[in-house]
Amino acid sequence: MEACRAATHGALFIAFLVSGLSGFGGALAWIHRAVVLKRRWMSEVEFASALSLCQLLPGPIVVNLA
């Protein structure tokens, strides 16, 4: 298993800005691609755990995940 990389505040801002602008109406796939596949800030298991927690919280899932 590969270790996850550290994310800076600026890199997080840019990644979620691009995801928000590109994925109007369905940004979850864009966020998964940016966070897990491209930048490797989280593993698949960590992303799935965070997503399942966000589904329990009130409000939009993508906003809670961010």
XYZ file of N, CA, C and O in Angstrom:
264
model
N 0.848 -1.182 0.000
C 0.000 0.000 0.000
C 0.889 1.240 0.000
O 1.816 1.347 0.775
N 0.583 2.160 -0.853
C 1.383 3.371 -0.991
C 0.939 4.428 0.015
O -0.236 4.589 0.302
N 1.907 5.143 0.574
C 1.594 6.201 1.538
C 0.953 7.382 0.824
O 1.281 7.695 -0.318
N 0.039 8.042 1.517
C -0.642 9.200 0.951
C 0.240 10.434 1.075
O 1.017 10.565 2.009
N 0.110 11.344 0.140
C 0.897 12.579 0.126
C 0.217 13.655 0.963
O -0.995 13.663 1.133
N 1.007 14.593 1.447
C 0.465 15.731 2.187
C -0.068 16.763 1.200
O 0.473 16.943 0.115
N -1.134 17.434 1.584
C -1.755 18.440 0.733
C -1.616 19.812 1.372
O -1.837 19.968 2.559
N -1.241 20.796 0.571
C -1.157 22.168 1.065
C -2.524 22.835 0.915
O -3.390 22.356 0.181
N -2.710 23.938 1.607
C -3.976 24.665 1.520
C -4.230 25.159 0.097
O -5.353 25.094 -0.403
N -3.200 25.662 -0.545
C -3.345 26.162 -1.915
C -3.699 25.056 -2.895
O -4.541 25.238 -3.775
N -3.061 23.897 -2.744
C -3.346 22.772 -3.632
C -4.770 22.258 -3.425
O -5.456 21.901 -4.388
N -5.224 22.226 -2.180
C -6.608 21.832 -1.898
C -7.591 22.806 -2.534
O -8.593 22.411 -3.135
N -7.308 24.098 -2.395
C -8.176 25.127 -2.975
C -8.288 24.954 -4.483
O -9.393 24.962 -5.044
N -7.162 24.795 -5.144
C -7.158 24.661 -6.612
C -7.888 23.389 -7.036
O -8.689 23.409 -7.976
N -7.636 22.283 -6.351
C -8.264 21.011 -6.728
C -9.780 21.078 -6.599
O -10.510 20.638 -7.497
N -10.273 21.652 -5.495
C -11.715 21.721 -5.310
C -12.347 22.826 -6.162
O -13.506 22.713 -6.554
N -11.601 23.868 -6.482
C -12.106 24.895 -7.392
C -12.312 24.308 -8.780
O -13.366 24.490 -9.397
N -11.331 23.580 -9.267
C -11.443 22.956 -10.585
C -12.570 21.924 -10.594
O -13.353 21.849 -11.545
N -12.678 21.132 -9.521
C -13.751 20.138 -9.439
C -15.118 20.806 -9.431
O -16.057 20.330 -10.075
N -15.243 21.891 -8.696
C -16.521 22.595 -8.631
C -16.915 23.229 -9.947
O -18.085 23.208 -10.331
N -15.951 23.785 -10.653
C -16.248 24.421 -11.938
C -16.497 23.396 -13.046
O -17.296 23.630 -13.942
N -15.814 22.266 -12.974
C -15.934 21.250 -14.022
C -17.124 20.324 -13.821
O -17.704 19.847 -14.785
N -17.453 20.065 -12.584
C -18.464 19.052 -12.307
C -19.789 19.605 -11.856
O -20.381 19.071 -10.929
N -20.277 20.650 -12.506
C -21.565 21.234 -12.127
C -22.655 20.178 -12.270
O -22.848 19.614 -13.331
N -23.349 19.906 -11.169
C -24.405 18.904 -11.175
C -23.938 17.512 -10.792
O -24.743 16.610 -10.652
N -22.669 17.318 -10.600
C -22.151 16.001 -10.220
C -20.646 16.019 -10.071
O -19.929 15.507 -10.928
N -20.159 16.634 -9.016
C -18.720 16.820 -8.847
C -18.038 15.683 -8.104
O -16.823 15.695 -7.957
N -18.782 14.701 -7.638
C -18.181 13.625 -6.850
C -17.128 12.854 -7.644
O -16.052 12.535 -7.122
N -17.402 12.573 -8.886
C -16.432 11.855 -9.722
C -15.174 12.693 -9.945
O -14.056 12.161 -9.960
N -15.330 14.008 -10.110
C -14.177 14.892 -10.296
C -13.323 14.935 -9.027
O -12.093 14.947 -9.094
N -13.986 14.987 -7.872
C -13.256 15.022 -6.602
C -12.523 13.711 -6.384
O -11.369 13.699 -5.966
N -13.166 12.592 -6.680
C -12.509 11.290 -6.539
C -11.271 11.221 -7.433
O -10.211 10.777 -7.009
N -11.426 11.681 -8.654
C -10.287 11.656 -9.588
C -9.131 12.521 -9.092
O -7.969 12.111 -9.137
N -9.455 13.713 -8.587
C -8.407 14.636 -8.142
C -7.745 14.171 -6.855
O -6.521 14.205 -6.734
N -8.549 13.734 -5.898
C -8.023 13.426 -4.558
C -7.381 12.048 -4.491
O -6.330 11.879 -3.867
N -7.985 11.050 -5.133
C -7.501 9.670 -5.004
C -6.585 9.269 -6.156
O -5.474 8.788 -5.937
N -7.022 9.479 -7.368
C -6.280 8.961 -8.514
C -5.122 9.855 -8.945
O -4.021 9.368 -9.211
N -5.367 11.150 -9.046
C -4.361 12.057 -9.599
C -3.318 12.489 -8.571
O -2.117 12.342 -8.790
N -3.777 13.026 -7.430
C -2.838 13.595 -6.454
C -2.502 12.652 -5.304
O -1.595 12.917 -4.545
N -3.259 11.580 -5.146
C -3.025 10.547 -4.129
C -2.972 11.107 -2.709
O -2.127 10.752 -1.907
N -3.911 12.008 -2.408
C -4.011 12.563 -1.064
C -4.721 11.601 -0.127
O -4.554 11.674 1.081
N -5.555 10.723 -0.672
C -6.284 9.718 0.099
C -6.230 8.399 -0.653
O -6.095 8.384 -1.878
N -6.367 7.307 0.102
C -6.485 6.000 -0.545
C -7.955 5.749 -0.887
O -8.844 6.497 -0.465
N -8.201 4.697 -1.647
C -9.581 4.336 -1.997
C -10.399 4.038 -0.739
O -11.561 4.426 -0.637
N -9.781 3.361 0.227
C -10.474 2.994 1.461
C -10.804 4.242 2.279
O -11.914 4.375 2.812
N -9.864 5.173 2.386
C -10.114 6.415 3.120
C -11.219 7.237 2.461
O -12.082 7.795 3.145
N -11.207 7.301 1.142
C -12.239 8.049 0.420
C -13.610 7.413 0.628
O -14.593 8.107 0.870
N -13.677 6.092 0.544
C -14.950 5.402 0.742
C -15.460 5.595 2.172
O -16.663 5.777 2.384
N -14.564 5.581 3.144
C -14.960 5.806 4.538
C -15.479 7.227 4.734
O -16.500 7.441 5.397
N -14.777 8.199 4.169
C -15.210 9.588 4.283
C -16.542 9.799 3.571
O -17.425 10.499 4.085
N -16.716 9.183 2.427
C -17.961 9.318 1.671
C -19.138 8.708 2.436
O -20.215 9.293 2.495
N -18.917 7.556 3.044
C -20.007 6.927 3.802
C -20.379 7.766 5.023
O -21.553 7.859 5.380
N -19.398 8.398 5.658
C -19.701 9.290 6.777
C -20.481 10.515 6.298
O -21.438 10.934 6.942
N -20.092 11.063 5.163
C -20.759 12.252 4.635
C -22.196 11.973 4.212
O -23.031 12.876 4.222
N -22.501 10.742 3.852
C -23.870 10.398 3.482
C -24.794 10.398 4.695
O -25.997 10.557 4.551
N -24.227 10.223 5.880
C -25.024 10.251 7.105
C -25.288 11.669 7.601
O -26.260 11.899 8.313
N -24.434 12.609 7.246
C -24.561 13.978 7.701
C -25.598 14.734 6.875
O -25.770 14.457 5.697
N -26.282 15.711 7.485
C -27.241 16.508 6.708
C -26.516 17.454 5.758
O -25.403 17.904 6.036
N -27.111 17.723 4.629
C -26.545 18.641 3.659
C -26.017 17.914 2.442
O -26.060 16.691 2.354
N -25.515 18.671 1.477
C -24.984 18.067 0.253
C -23.761 17.200 0.536
O -22.861 17.598 1.286
N -23.707 16.040 -0.055
C -22.627 15.095 0.205
C -21.284 15.655 -0.222
O -20.296 15.543 0.501
N -21.215 16.275 -1.384
C -19.938 16.792 -1.890
C -19.406 17.919 -1.004
O -18.214 18.009 -0.753
N -20.295 18.755 -0.493
C -19.871 19.843 0.395
C -19.323 19.265 1.686
O -18.281 19.705 2.195
N -19.980 18.275 2.254
C -19.488 17.635 3.465
C -18.157 16.927 3.217
O -17.273 16.936 4.069
N -18.006 16.331 2.067
C -16.762 15.630 1.728
C -15.602 16.615 1.581
O -14.490 16.319 1.983
N -15.876 17.784 1.042
C -14.827 18.790 0.873
C -14.325 19.244 2.231
O -13.156 19.459 2.441
